[in-house]
Short mmCIF file of C-alpha atoms in Angstrom, two decimals:
data_model
loop_
_atom_site.label_atom_id
_atom_site.label_comp_id
_atom_site.label_asym_id
_atom_site.label_seq_id
_atom_site.Cartn_x
_atom_site.Cartn_y
_atom_site.Cartn_z
CA MET A 1031 -2.93 19.29 46.39
CA ALA A 1032 -1.83 17.62 43.03
CA LYS A 1033 -4.29 15.49 41.27
CA PRO A 1034 -3.76 12.50 38.78
CA ILE A 1035 -3.70 13.41 35.13
CA THR A 1036 -7.29 12.70 33.66
CA ASN A 1037 -7.10 14.74 30.40
CA VAL A 1038 -4.78 13.64 27.62
CA THR A 1039 -4.22 15.29 24.32
CA ILE A 1040 -2.19 13.45 21.57
CA VAL A 1041 -1.23 15.44 18.66
CA GLY A 1042 -0.62 13.23 15.59
CA GLY A 1043 -1.99 10.11 14.22
CA GLY A 1044 -0.29 7.38 12.30
CA THR A 1045 0.94 4.15 14.23
CA ALA A 1046 2.30 6.13 17.13
CA GLY A 1047 -0.79 8.38 17.72
CA TRP A 1048 -3.26 5.73 17.46
CA MET A 1049 -1.26 2.91 19.29
CA THR A 1050 -0.86 5.37 22.09
CA ALA A 1051 -4.47 6.49 21.90
CA LEU A 1052 -5.71 2.69 22.21
CA THR A 1053 -3.40 1.87 24.85
CA LEU A 1054 -4.46 4.84 27.07
CA VAL A 1055 -8.20 4.58 26.33
CA THR A 1056 -8.17 0.87 27.19
CA VAL A 1057 -6.28 0.97 30.43
CA LEU A 1058 -7.31 4.22 31.84
CA LYS A 1059 -10.85 4.74 30.62
CA TRP A 1060 -12.44 1.71 28.80
CA ARG A 1061 -11.59 -1.00 31.06
CA PRO A 1062 -11.98 0.57 34.35
CA GLN A 1063 -15.02 2.63 33.12
CA ARG A 1064 -13.97 5.99 33.98
CA ASP A 1065 -16.21 8.75 32.65
CA ASP A 1066 -13.98 11.38 34.12
CA VAL A 1067 -11.09 10.33 31.81
CA LYS A 1068 -10.63 12.33 28.52
CA ILE A 1069 -8.45 11.30 25.74
CA THR A 1070 -8.34 13.46 22.64
CA LEU A 1071 -6.29 12.72 19.45
CA ILE A 1072 -5.78 15.85 17.18
CA GLU A 1073 -4.88 14.91 13.65
CA SER A 1074 -4.12 17.23 10.80
CA PRO A 1075 -6.26 16.50 7.74
CA ASN A 1076 -3.44 17.84 5.34
CA ILE A 1077 -0.47 16.12 6.63
CA PRO A 1078 0.44 12.57 5.43
CA THR A 1079 1.91 10.16 7.97
CA ILE A 1080 5.11 8.12 7.60
CA GLY A 1081 4.20 4.35 7.82
CA VAL A 1082 6.25 3.27 10.81
CA GLY A 1083 7.70 -0.13 9.78
CA GLU A 1084 5.95 -3.08 8.24
CA ALA A 1085 7.87 -5.70 10.35
CA THR A 1086 7.69 -5.93 14.36
CA VAL A 1087 9.07 -7.80 17.29
CA PRO A 1088 7.15 -10.58 19.43
CA SER A 1089 6.02 -8.22 22.10
CA ILE A 1090 3.37 -7.03 19.76
CA SER A 1091 1.17 -9.88 20.11
CA MET A 1092 1.29 -9.77 23.84
CA LEU A 1093 0.25 -6.02 23.39
CA LEU A 1094 -2.83 -6.79 21.17
CA LYS A 1095 -4.09 -9.55 23.29
CA GLN A 1096 -3.68 -7.28 26.42
CA LEU A 1097 -5.67 -4.61 24.52
CA ASP A 1098 -8.48 -7.20 23.73
CA VAL A 1099 -7.82 -6.89 19.98
CA PRO A 1100 -9.00 -10.20 18.19
CA GLU A 1101 -5.98 -11.58 16.43
CA GLN A 1102 -8.17 -13.00 13.59
CA LYS A 1103 -9.63 -9.45 12.89
CA PHE A 1104 -6.23 -8.03 13.07
CA PHE A 1105 -4.94 -10.20 10.41
CA ALA A 1106 -7.74 -9.78 7.95
CA ARG A 1107 -7.70 -6.00 8.49
CA CYS A 1108 -3.95 -5.26 8.44
CA ASN A 1109 -2.76 -7.63 5.47
CA ALA A 1110 -0.79 -9.33 8.21
CA THR A 1111 1.37 -12.41 8.12
CA PHE A 1112 3.55 -14.28 10.63
CA LYS A 1113 7.24 -13.21 11.39
CA LEU A 1114 9.65 -15.85 12.91
CA GLY A 1115 12.77 -13.88 12.79
CA VAL A 1116 15.25 -11.95 10.25
CA LEU A 1117 17.57 -13.45 7.56
CA PHE A 1118 20.49 -11.51 7.19
CA ALA A 1119 21.80 -12.21 3.62
CA ASN A 1120 25.13 -11.41 2.38
CA TRP A 1121 26.27 -9.24 5.23
CA ASN A 1122 29.42 -11.23 5.70
CA GLN A 1123 31.08 -13.48 3.07
CA TRP A 1124 33.21 -16.63 3.44
CA GLU A 1125 37.02 -16.70 2.41
CA ASP A 1126 35.86 -17.74 -1.25
CA GLY A 1127 33.39 -15.02 -1.57
CA ALA A 1128 30.26 -16.96 -0.99
CA THR A 1129 27.72 -15.08 0.84
CA ARG A 1130 27.63 -16.05 4.69
CA ASP A 1131 24.06 -15.71 5.76
CA PHE A 1132 22.56 -16.01 9.25
CA PHE A 1133 19.09 -15.95 10.88
CA HIS A 1134 18.16 -14.07 13.96
CA PRO A 1135 15.28 -16.07 15.57
CA PHE A 1136 12.92 -14.85 18.27
CA THR A 1137 13.63 -18.08 20.51
CA ALA A 1138 16.32 -18.62 22.77
CA PRO A 1139 18.02 -22.15 22.95
CA ARG A 1140 17.57 -24.12 26.12
CA PHE A 1141 20.53 -24.56 28.29
CA LEU A 1142 22.37 -27.99 28.87
CA ASN A 1143 22.78 -28.60 32.52
CA GLY A 1144 22.86 -24.86 33.24
CA HIS A 1145 25.43 -24.38 30.43
CA ASN A 1146 25.11 -22.13 27.19
CA PRO A 1147 24.85 -24.59 24.51
CA GLY A 1148 27.24 -22.33 22.36
CA TYR A 1149 30.12 -23.59 24.38
CA HIS A 1150 29.25 -27.37 23.40
CA PHE A 1151 28.71 -26.07 19.77
CA ARG A 1152 32.31 -24.59 19.48
CA GLN A 1153 33.79 -27.97 21.17
CA TYR A 1154 31.87 -30.56 19.07
CA ALA A 1155 30.17 -29.14 15.92
CA SER A 1156 31.59 -25.89 14.84
CA GLY A 1157 33.76 -27.34 11.88
CA GLY A 1158 33.30 -26.30 8.22
CA ARG A 1159 30.31 -24.07 7.70
CA ARG A 1160 27.62 -25.49 10.02
CA ASP A 1161 25.16 -23.15 11.11
CA PHE A 1162 24.85 -22.36 14.85
CA CYS A 1163 21.12 -21.39 14.74
CA ASP A 1164 20.29 -24.64 13.09
CA SER A 1165 22.29 -26.63 15.66
CA VAL A 1166 20.61 -25.31 18.78
CA LEU A 1167 17.01 -24.31 17.59
CA PRO A 1168 14.20 -25.91 15.24
CA VAL A 1169 13.43 -22.56 13.71
CA LEU A 1170 15.31 -22.96 10.66
CA SER A 1171 13.56 -26.26 9.83
CA VAL A 1172 10.28 -24.58 9.85
CA VAL A 1173 11.18 -21.27 8.09
CA GLY A 1174 13.00 -23.05 5.37
CA ARG A 1175 9.92 -24.88 4.62
CA ASN A 1176 7.66 -21.60 4.97
CA LEU A 1177 5.57 -23.11 7.74
CA GLY A 1178 3.60 -21.15 9.86
CA PRO A 1179 4.17 -21.07 13.87
CA ARG A 1180 1.02 -22.78 15.00
CA LYS A 1181 -1.63 -25.26 13.54
CA ILE A 1182 -4.67 -24.26 11.73
CA GLY A 1183 -7.80 -23.64 13.89
CA ALA A 1184 -5.52 -22.98 16.94
CA ALA A 1185 -6.88 -20.20 19.28
CA ASP A 1186 -6.07 -16.46 18.67
CA TYR A 1187 -2.34 -15.89 19.99
CA ASP A 1188 -1.78 -19.45 20.47
CA ARG A 1189 2.00 -20.75 19.20
CA ASP A 1190 4.16 -23.56 18.96
CA LEU A 1191 7.19 -20.97 18.05
CA ARG A 1192 7.48 -17.53 19.33
CA TYR A 1193 6.41 -14.99 16.44
CA ALA A 1194 5.81 -11.39 15.63
CA TYR A 1195 3.85 -9.98 12.38
CA HIS A 1196 4.61 -8.48 9.11
CA LEU A 1197 1.72 -5.72 8.62
CA ASP A 1198 0.29 -2.80 6.53
CA ALA A 1199 1.47 0.18 8.93
CA GLY A 1200 -1.52 2.30 7.20
CA LEU A 1201 -4.09 -0.34 7.67
CA LEU A 1202 -2.87 -0.95 11.10
CA ALA A 1203 -3.45 2.79 12.04
CA GLU A 1204 -6.97 2.75 10.69
CA PHE A 1205 -7.71 -0.33 12.46
CA LEU A 1206 -6.28 1.10 15.80
CA LYS A 1207 -8.28 4.17 15.26
CA GLU A 1208 -11.55 2.25 14.74
CA ILE A 1209 -11.16 0.64 18.11
CA SER A 1210 -9.99 3.70 19.82
CA VAL A 1211 -12.95 5.73 18.81
CA GLU A 1212 -15.40 2.96 19.75
CA ARG A 1213 -13.74 2.96 23.34
CA GLY A 1214 -14.16 6.64 23.88
CA VAL A 1215 -11.17 8.42 22.16
CA GLU A 1216 -12.36 11.76 20.73
CA HIS A 1217 -10.95 12.23 17.17
CA VAL A 1218 -10.44 15.77 16.02
CA ARG A 1219 -9.22 16.68 12.42
CA ASP A 1220 -7.50 19.97 12.55
CA ASP A 1221 -4.37 21.83 12.28
CA MET A 1222 -2.31 23.14 15.26
CA MET A 1223 -1.52 26.74 14.54
CA SER A 1224 0.43 27.73 17.85
CA VAL A 1225 0.56 26.92 21.36
CA GLU A 1226 0.26 28.61 24.66
CA LYS A 1227 2.48 28.25 27.65
CA ASP A 1228 2.01 29.02 31.23
CA GLU A 1229 4.51 30.86 33.53
CA LYS A 1230 6.28 27.84 34.31
CA GLY A 1231 7.03 26.84 30.54
CA PHE A 1232 4.14 23.97 30.59
CA ILE A 1233 1.83 23.91 27.57
CA ALA A 1234 -1.49 25.19 28.66
CA ALA A 1235 -3.31 24.97 25.32
CA LEU A 1236 -3.26 24.35 21.65
CA ASN A 1237 -4.67 26.84 19.28
CA LEU A 1238 -6.41 24.99 16.24
CA GLU A 1239 -7.30 26.37 13.10
CA ARG A 1240 -11.02 25.51 12.94
CA THR A 1241 -11.95 24.40 16.25
CA GLY A 1242 -10.11 26.90 18.30
CA ARG A 1243 -8.32 26.93 21.55
CA HIS A 1244 -7.97 23.43 22.87
CA PRO A 1245 -6.78 23.34 26.93
CA VAL A 1246 -4.41 20.47 28.01
CA GLU A 1247 -3.08 18.89 30.97
CA LEU A 1248 -0.79 16.12 29.31
CA VAL A 1249 0.39 16.45 25.81
CA ILE A 1250 1.83 13.74 23.79
CA ASP A 1251 3.65 14.59 20.63
CA CYS A 1252 3.33 12.06 17.85
CA THR A 1253 4.11 14.37 15.03
CA GLY A 1254 7.00 12.26 13.61
CA PHE A 1255 10.28 13.66 12.53
CA ARG A 1256 9.17 17.20 12.84
CA SER A 1257 8.65 16.94 16.66
CA LEU A 1258 6.58 20.05 16.67
CA LEU A 1259 5.83 19.98 20.56
CA LEU A 1260 8.88 18.39 22.10
CA GLY A 1261 11.52 19.42 19.66
CA GLN A 1262 10.40 22.75 18.35
CA GLU A 1263 7.94 24.17 21.13
CA MET A 1264 9.85 22.79 24.03
CA GLY A 1265 13.31 23.20 22.60
CA GLU A 1266 14.59 19.71 23.51
CA PRO A 1267 17.86 19.09 21.83
CA PHE A 1268 18.37 16.13 19.32
CA ILE A 1269 21.23 13.71 19.98
CA SER A 1270 22.25 12.24 16.58
CA TYR A 1271 23.59 8.69 16.31
CA ASP A 1272 25.52 9.82 13.00
CA GLU A 1273 28.78 9.57 14.70
CA PHE A 1274 28.04 5.58 14.90
CA LEU A 1275 25.73 4.87 12.07
CA LEU A 1276 26.08 6.02 8.40
CA ASN A 1277 22.56 5.75 7.11
CA ASP A 1278 20.37 8.57 6.54
CA ARG A 1279 18.00 7.74 3.44
CA ALA A 1280 15.39 5.07 2.58
CA CYS A 1281 13.74 4.46 -0.81
CA ALA A 1282 10.68 2.25 -0.59
CA VAL A 1283 8.50 0.29 -3.04
CA GLN A 1284 5.89 -2.13 -2.97
CA ILE A 1285 5.96 -5.30 -5.19
CA PRO A 1286 3.56 -8.20 -6.13
CA HIS A 1287 4.13 -11.63 -4.82
CA ILE A 1288 5.42 -14.14 -7.43
CA GLU A 1289 2.48 -16.31 -8.46
CA GLY A 1290 2.91 -19.62 -6.92
CA GLN A 1291 5.70 -18.85 -4.62
CA PRO A 1292 5.42 -19.61 -1.09
CA LEU A 1293 4.88 -16.96 1.71
CA GLN A 1294 7.92 -16.40 3.56
CA PRO A 1295 7.48 -16.30 7.59
CA TYR A 1296 10.63 -14.13 7.97
CA THR A 1297 11.99 -10.76 6.95
CA THR A 1298 15.00 -10.69 4.90
CA SER A 1299 17.84 -8.09 5.11
CA THR A 1300 20.18 -8.19 2.36
CA ALA A 1301 23.39 -6.20 2.23
CA LEU A 1302 23.84 -3.98 -0.97
CA THR A 1303 26.81 -1.83 -1.88
CA ALA A 1304 26.01 1.05 0.49
CA GLY A 1305 23.50 -0.20 2.92
CA TRP A 1306 20.82 -2.96 3.07
CA ALA A 1307 17.40 -3.94 1.29
CA TRP A 1308 14.51 -5.00 3.36
CA ASN A 1309 11.88 -7.81 2.04
CA VAL A 1310 8.59 -7.85 4.36
CA PRO A 1311 6.17 -10.35 2.92
CA LEU A 1312 2.66 -9.21 3.58
CA TYR A 1313 -0.32 -11.33 2.57
CA HIS A 1314 -1.17 -9.50 -0.65
CA ARG A 1315 2.02 -7.72 -1.62
CA ILE A 1316 5.77 -7.43 -0.39
CA GLY A 1317 7.15 -4.25 1.11
CA THR A 1318 10.76 -3.53 0.18
CA GLY A 1319 13.21 -0.76 -0.09
CA TYR A 1320 16.83 0.38 0.44
CA VAL A 1321 18.28 1.83 3.56
CA TYR A 1322 21.51 3.53 2.54
CA SER A 1323 23.90 6.33 3.33
CA SER A 1324 23.94 9.73 1.11
CA LYS A 1325 27.61 9.85 1.67
CA PHE A 1326 28.23 6.69 -0.60
CA LYS A 1327 25.06 6.76 -2.93
CA SER A 1328 23.07 9.65 -4.37
CA ASP A 1329 19.29 9.00 -4.28
CA ASP A 1330 19.13 8.20 -7.96
CA GLU A 1331 21.94 5.85 -7.60
CA ALA A 1332 20.20 3.95 -4.78
CA LYS A 1333 17.02 3.88 -6.60
CA GLN A 1334 18.99 1.99 -9.61
CA GLU A 1335 20.60 -0.34 -7.41
CA LEU A 1336 17.36 -1.26 -5.73
CA MET A 1337 15.56 -1.81 -8.94
CA ARG A 1338 18.50 -4.01 -10.30
CA HIS A 1339 18.16 -6.13 -7.02
CA LEU A 1340 14.53 -6.34 -7.30
CA GLY A 1341 14.57 -7.20 -11.13
CA ASP A 1342 11.26 -7.70 -13.22
CA ARG A 1343 9.05 -7.40 -10.33
CA ALA A 1344 9.63 -3.69 -9.82
CA ALA A 1345 9.48 -2.80 -13.67
CA GLY A 1346 7.69 0.36 -14.04
CA LEU A 1347 7.53 1.31 -10.55
CA GLU A 1348 9.03 4.37 -8.76
CA PRO A 1349 10.68 4.18 -5.30
CA ARG A 1350 9.71 6.79 -3.00
CA THR A 1351 12.66 8.38 -1.04
CA LEU A 1352 12.65 9.31 2.70
CA GLN A 1353 15.09 11.26 4.72
CA MET A 1354 15.68 9.57 8.32
CA ARG A 1355 16.84 11.42 11.30
CA ILE A 1356 18.93 8.92 13.30
CA GLY A 1357 19.06 9.36 16.99
CA ARG A 1358 16.89 10.55 19.90
CA MET A 1359 15.64 13.59 21.82
CA ARG A 1360 18.05 14.07 24.85
CA ARG A 1361 14.78 13.62 26.99
CA SER A 1362 11.43 12.03 25.85
CA TRP A 1363 9.40 13.82 28.50
CA VAL A 1364 9.87 17.34 29.20
CA LYS A 1365 7.32 19.20 31.56
CA ASN A 1366 3.96 18.21 30.39
CA VAL A 1367 5.06 17.05 26.95
CA VAL A 1368 6.08 13.27 26.18
CA GLY A 1369 7.37 12.45 22.69
CA ILE A 1370 6.55 9.02 21.43
CA GLY A 1371 7.42 7.57 18.07
CA LEU A 1372 9.54 9.39 15.44
CA SER A 1373 9.04 12.65 17.72
CA GLY A 1374 11.27 11.01 20.32
CA GLY A 1375 13.80 9.39 18.21
CA PHE A 1376 14.54 6.92 15.47
CA ILE A 1377 17.09 4.26 14.81
CA GLU A 1378 17.27 2.53 11.24
CA PRO A 1379 14.88 -0.27 10.96
CA LEU A 1380 17.28 -3.21 10.52
CA GLU A 1381 15.69 -5.06 13.51
CA SER A 1382 12.09 -3.78 13.18
CA THR A 1383 12.12 -1.74 16.49
CA ALA A 1384 10.09 1.29 15.45
CA ILE A 1385 6.72 0.08 16.68
CA TYR A 1386 8.32 -1.57 19.65
CA MET A 1387 9.64 1.86 20.93
CA ILE A 1388 5.98 3.13 20.69
CA GLU A 1389 4.88 0.18 22.83
CA VAL A 1390 7.57 0.67 25.43
CA ALA A 1391 6.95 4.22 25.64
CA ASN A 1392 3.13 3.56 26.44
CA ARG A 1393 3.69 1.00 28.97
CA GLN A 1394 6.47 3.32 30.58
CA LEU A 1395 4.21 6.10 30.66
CA ILE A 1396 1.27 4.24 32.23
CA GLY A 1397 3.88 2.75 34.62
CA PHE A 1398 5.03 6.33 35.66
CA TRP A 1399 1.76 8.13 35.22
CA PRO A 1400 1.88 11.60 36.71
CA ASP A 1401 -0.01 13.99 38.67
CA SER A 1402 -0.64 17.58 37.97
CA ASP A 1403 2.78 18.64 39.54
CA PHE A 1404 4.78 16.46 36.99
CA PRO A 1405 7.36 15.52 39.70
CA ASP A 1406 10.97 15.39 38.21
CA ALA A 1407 11.52 12.05 40.10
CA VAL A 1408 8.91 10.47 37.86
CA LEU A 1409 9.99 12.28 34.59
CA ASN A 1410 13.52 11.74 35.13
CA GLN A 1411 13.12 7.75 35.65
CA TYR A 1412 10.90 7.61 32.64
CA ASN A 1413 13.54 9.37 30.58
CA LYS A 1414 16.41 7.18 31.85
CA VAL A 1415 14.38 4.01 30.81
CA MET A 1416 13.62 5.55 27.35
CA MET A 1417 17.36 6.62 26.81
CA THR A 1418 18.64 3.19 27.96
CA LEU A 1419 16.33 1.44 25.61
CA GLN A 1420 17.44 3.78 22.54
CA ASP A 1421 21.02 2.91 23.53
CA GLU A 1422 20.59 -0.62 23.62
CA VAL A 1423 19.06 -0.69 20.19
CA ARG A 1424 21.81 1.44 18.87
CA ASP A 1425 24.42 -0.84 20.12
CA PHE A 1426 22.81 -3.97 18.70
CA ILE A 1427 22.47 -2.26 15.19
CA VAL A 1428 26.17 -0.97 15.23
CA LEU A 1429 27.23 -4.76 16.17
CA HIS A 1430 25.81 -5.67 12.89
CA TYR A 1431 28.00 -3.14 10.95
CA ARG A 1432 30.91 -3.60 12.89
CA LEU A 1433 31.42 -7.10 12.36
CA ASN A 1434 30.95 -7.25 8.38
CA ASN A 1435 33.83 -8.29 6.41
CA ARG A 1436 32.83 -6.86 3.17
CA SER A 1437 35.13 -4.92 0.85
CA GLU A 1438 33.06 -2.03 -0.55
CA PRO A 1439 34.01 1.51 0.69
CA TYR A 1440 30.69 1.91 2.55
CA TRP A 1441 31.33 -1.28 4.35
CA VAL A 1442 34.89 -0.73 5.26
CA ALA A 1443 34.00 2.53 6.73
CA ALA A 1444 31.20 0.98 8.79
CA ARG A 1445 33.65 -1.15 10.71
CA LYS A 1446 36.82 0.75 10.57
CA GLU A 1447 36.21 4.59 10.29
CA LEU A 1448 33.27 5.03 12.59
CA PRO A 1449 33.66 4.66 16.48
CA THR A 1450 32.54 1.73 18.37
CA PRO A 1451 30.05 3.12 21.38
CA ASP A 1452 32.05 2.57 24.41
CA SER A 1453 29.30 0.08 25.98
CA LEU A 1454 29.57 -2.14 22.92
CA ARG A 1455 33.39 -2.08 22.92
CA GLU A 1456 33.24 -3.07 26.56
CA ASP A 1457 30.94 -5.86 25.32
CA PHE A 1458 33.31 -7.18 22.49
CA GLU A 1459 36.30 -7.33 25.27
CA ARG A 1460 34.21 -9.48 27.43
CA TRP A 1461 32.89 -11.53 24.70
CA ARG A 1462 35.96 -12.54 23.24
CA LEU A 1463 36.49 -14.31 26.68
CA THR A 1464 32.95 -15.69 27.30
CA LEU A 1465 29.85 -16.09 25.54
CA PRO A 1466 26.97 -13.50 26.00
CA ASN A 1467 25.10 -13.63 29.38
CA ASP A 1468 21.88 -12.01 30.40
CA ARG A 1469 23.50 -10.21 33.02
CA ASP A 1470 25.88 -8.41 30.50
CA HIS A 1471 23.12 -5.80 30.68
CA PRO A 1472 20.39 -6.51 33.29
CA GLU A 1473 18.46 -3.53 32.08
CA ALA A 1474 18.22 -4.62 28.67
CA GLN A 1475 14.58 -4.63 27.38
CA LEU A 1476 14.47 -6.02 23.82
CA PHE A 1477 17.69 -7.78 22.78
CA PRO A 1478 18.80 -10.60 25.42
CA ALA A 1479 22.01 -12.47 25.42
CA SER A 1480 20.68 -15.11 22.90
CA SER A 1481 20.08 -12.25 20.22
CA ASN A 1482 23.85 -11.10 20.60
CA GLN A 1483 24.95 -14.56 20.44
CA MET A 1484 23.05 -15.44 17.20
CA CYS A 1485 24.48 -12.44 15.50
CA LEU A 1486 27.97 -13.28 16.73
CA PHE A 1487 28.09 -16.63 15.84
CA GLY A 1488 26.41 -15.86 12.46
CA LYS A 1489 29.18 -13.51 11.58
CA GLY A 1490 32.09 -15.72 12.69
CA PHE A 1491 33.05 -13.99 15.93
CA TYR A 1492 33.20 -17.28 17.65
CA ASP A 1493 34.67 -19.25 14.71
CA VAL A 1494 37.02 -21.85 15.87
CA ASP A 1495 38.73 -23.26 12.58
CA SER A 1496 37.34 -21.26 9.74
CA PRO A 1497 40.01 -19.06 7.62
CA ARG A 1498 40.68 -15.76 8.85
CA ALA A 1499 39.22 -14.25 5.65
CA ALA A 1500 36.02 -15.70 6.66
CA GLN A 1501 36.03 -13.89 10.05
CA PRO A 1502 35.44 -10.21 11.10
CA ASP A 1503 38.25 -7.94 12.34
CA ILE A 1504 37.38 -8.81 15.95
CA VAL A 1505 37.12 -12.46 17.12
CA ALA A 1506 37.04 -14.43 20.25
CA ARG A 1507 39.85 -16.41 21.70
CA PRO A 1508 40.35 -19.67 20.25
CA GLU A 1509 39.32 -21.38 23.50
CA LEU A 1510 36.96 -20.21 26.25
CA SER A 1511 37.43 -21.33 29.53
CA LEU A 1512 33.95 -22.73 30.28
CA GLU A 1513 34.33 -25.00 27.10
CA THR A 1514 36.30 -27.23 29.29
CA PHE A 1515 33.26 -28.38 31.21
CA ALA A 1516 31.12 -29.03 28.09
CA SER A 1517 30.35 -32.54 27.90
CA PRO A 1518 30.05 -34.62 24.62
CA LEU A 1519 27.34 -36.63 25.98
CA GLU A 1520 25.25 -33.53 27.07
CA TRP A 1521 25.87 -32.46 23.47
CA SER A 1522 24.65 -35.68 21.81
CA GLN A 1523 21.61 -35.98 24.00
CA PHE A 1524 20.87 -32.28 23.24
CA SER A 1525 21.16 -33.07 19.26
CA GLU A 1526 18.99 -35.87 19.46
CA TYR A 1527 16.31 -33.93 21.25
CA LEU A 1528 16.55 -31.16 18.77
CA LEU A 1529 16.24 -33.55 15.73
CA ALA A 1530 13.04 -34.92 17.10
CA GLN A 1531 11.68 -31.45 17.94
CA LYS A 1532 12.45 -30.58 14.13
CA LYS A 1533 10.72 -33.55 13.09
CA ARG A 1534 7.55 -32.83 15.26
CA LEU A 1535 7.21 -29.44 14.15
CA VAL A 1536 7.84 -29.97 10.58
CA ALA A 1537 5.28 -32.78 10.43
CA GLY A 1538 2.68 -30.92 12.69
CA LEU A 1539 2.73 -27.28 11.34
CA PRO A 1540 0.95 -26.04 8.16
CA ASP A 1541 2.21 -24.18 5.18
CA HIS A 1542 2.30 -20.22 6.20
CA ARG A 1543 0.09 -19.06 3.37
CA ALA A 1544 -2.38 -21.63 4.25
CA LEU A 1545 -2.38 -20.90 7.77
CA VAL A 1546 -2.90 -17.14 7.37
CA THR A 1547 -5.61 -17.82 4.72
CA SER A 1548 -7.63 -19.72 7.26
CA ILE A 1549 -7.09 -17.13 9.92
CA ARG A 1550 -8.56 -14.43 7.54
CA GLY A 1551 -11.21 -16.75 6.26
CA ALA A 1552 -12.46 -17.18 10.13
CA VAL A 1553 -13.45 -13.20 10.13
CA SER A 1554 -16.55 -12.00 8.71
CA THR A 1555 -16.03 -9.58 6.06
CA GLY A 1556 -18.59 -7.08 7.03
CA GLY A 1557 -18.14 -4.25 9.09
CA ALA A 1558 -14.71 -3.52 10.87
CA GLY A 1559 -13.53 -6.88 9.49
CA GLY A 1560 -13.82 -5.82 6.03
CA ASP A 1561 -11.86 -7.49 3.00
CA VAL A 1562 -8.52 -6.10 2.88
CA ALA A 1563 -8.40 -6.66 -0.90
CA ALA A 1564 -10.99 -3.74 -1.30
CA MET A 1565 -9.06 -1.57 0.85
CA LEU A 1566 -5.58 -1.60 -1.21
#
């Protein structure tokens, strides 16, 4: 008779390995106090890890809270700051060449008597260059003043606005490792030399260089782009997204804050000639770099363009170049091997999805927890969920490129030469007639209709009277049928309420740096809450 799996082996550390370890040990062993559950993480002492992203999406705060991780200690240990959204700078342009920037927030606007306020905006407020996000949400009034999302002295995870984090991925992995080990994860520092398989093709044991044979029941592959177990040992094929996305390189560098400058509570993505540069403001420094296509820029050319973009702050620094494999494994779970993190797939970090993918993989793994038979019905549904999520993220990233209107060869190729995924093409056809709706994709896990809507409005897809040169190639109809029912009185009342909300938040929320400083100061600098400055 099949038995529930109680022995889990994770191969690889970093963010993926240690977030997986902490999630599993907390839910399966530490919280239910199960002595019969064994979770082992095997980490090579000789292979450096790739820091998975320094920006996140809001679900991470819920995850840390559910895992009983003190938020104050997390801020102090991980050099963290708040993130209220992403500013997309220069991805599109107005007809006179001025940059057409837009902000992707984490909060959805409230409806007006059951109607999406986008219909009212198009009817009564879309003239000139008025910003849609600022017309329906208070968030730009907050981030424009570099304010934080809650009051000083508020409890962990409290909020006035929905938020995510900027963080140091290396420090996060160390922080999660300490908690995981405290809760019962066995940490083995050794190199995997080979694997043994049984007659059914399942991995039966790992042969380690120093500690010898390690029997396994369930193996989680967190070995990064190498995908040593899922890809190499199990032979699972990789499905590339390069048909739809051009970027395959990144060069990264860390720069200091400018003294006296505010601490921005948002990520910035700035379009360059062959890709985009990120700006992630941590507490002590800024993480930045350039995601680009090697078909349009050599590595040296990309570094030079990045350094020009950064200016004097990057003088004397040398960016590190990384190759990216964009796409996913055909299946994330094969027999008794699950690929989590880069080993299961990766999509360029435009919307900070890498850590979220790890989180979802772990939540789904627990939800579909196997027994020793590893039944196909369970594995197939897990793989379907993960495939759907990866394709959802792919489509949302492609949307950003497909609706650009820049003139450089890279940007022209991104919108005219690459095919649009069928699923996104169908969305465009529908969105030309109506605003995005949460029933467009009821299976969507990360990007709701409000996210699509913010990008579509921000890029000119729903413009009413702007010059054609300010719009993308694909645009909505001049009139959407539901606009007929948008009441001017409703819009006036909505705008009055929003103005009052903006004034209340601006008056009540603190400076972002002051807020983060107060949170860090609330943690003892001894033991696991040590001073981050000494660790950098």
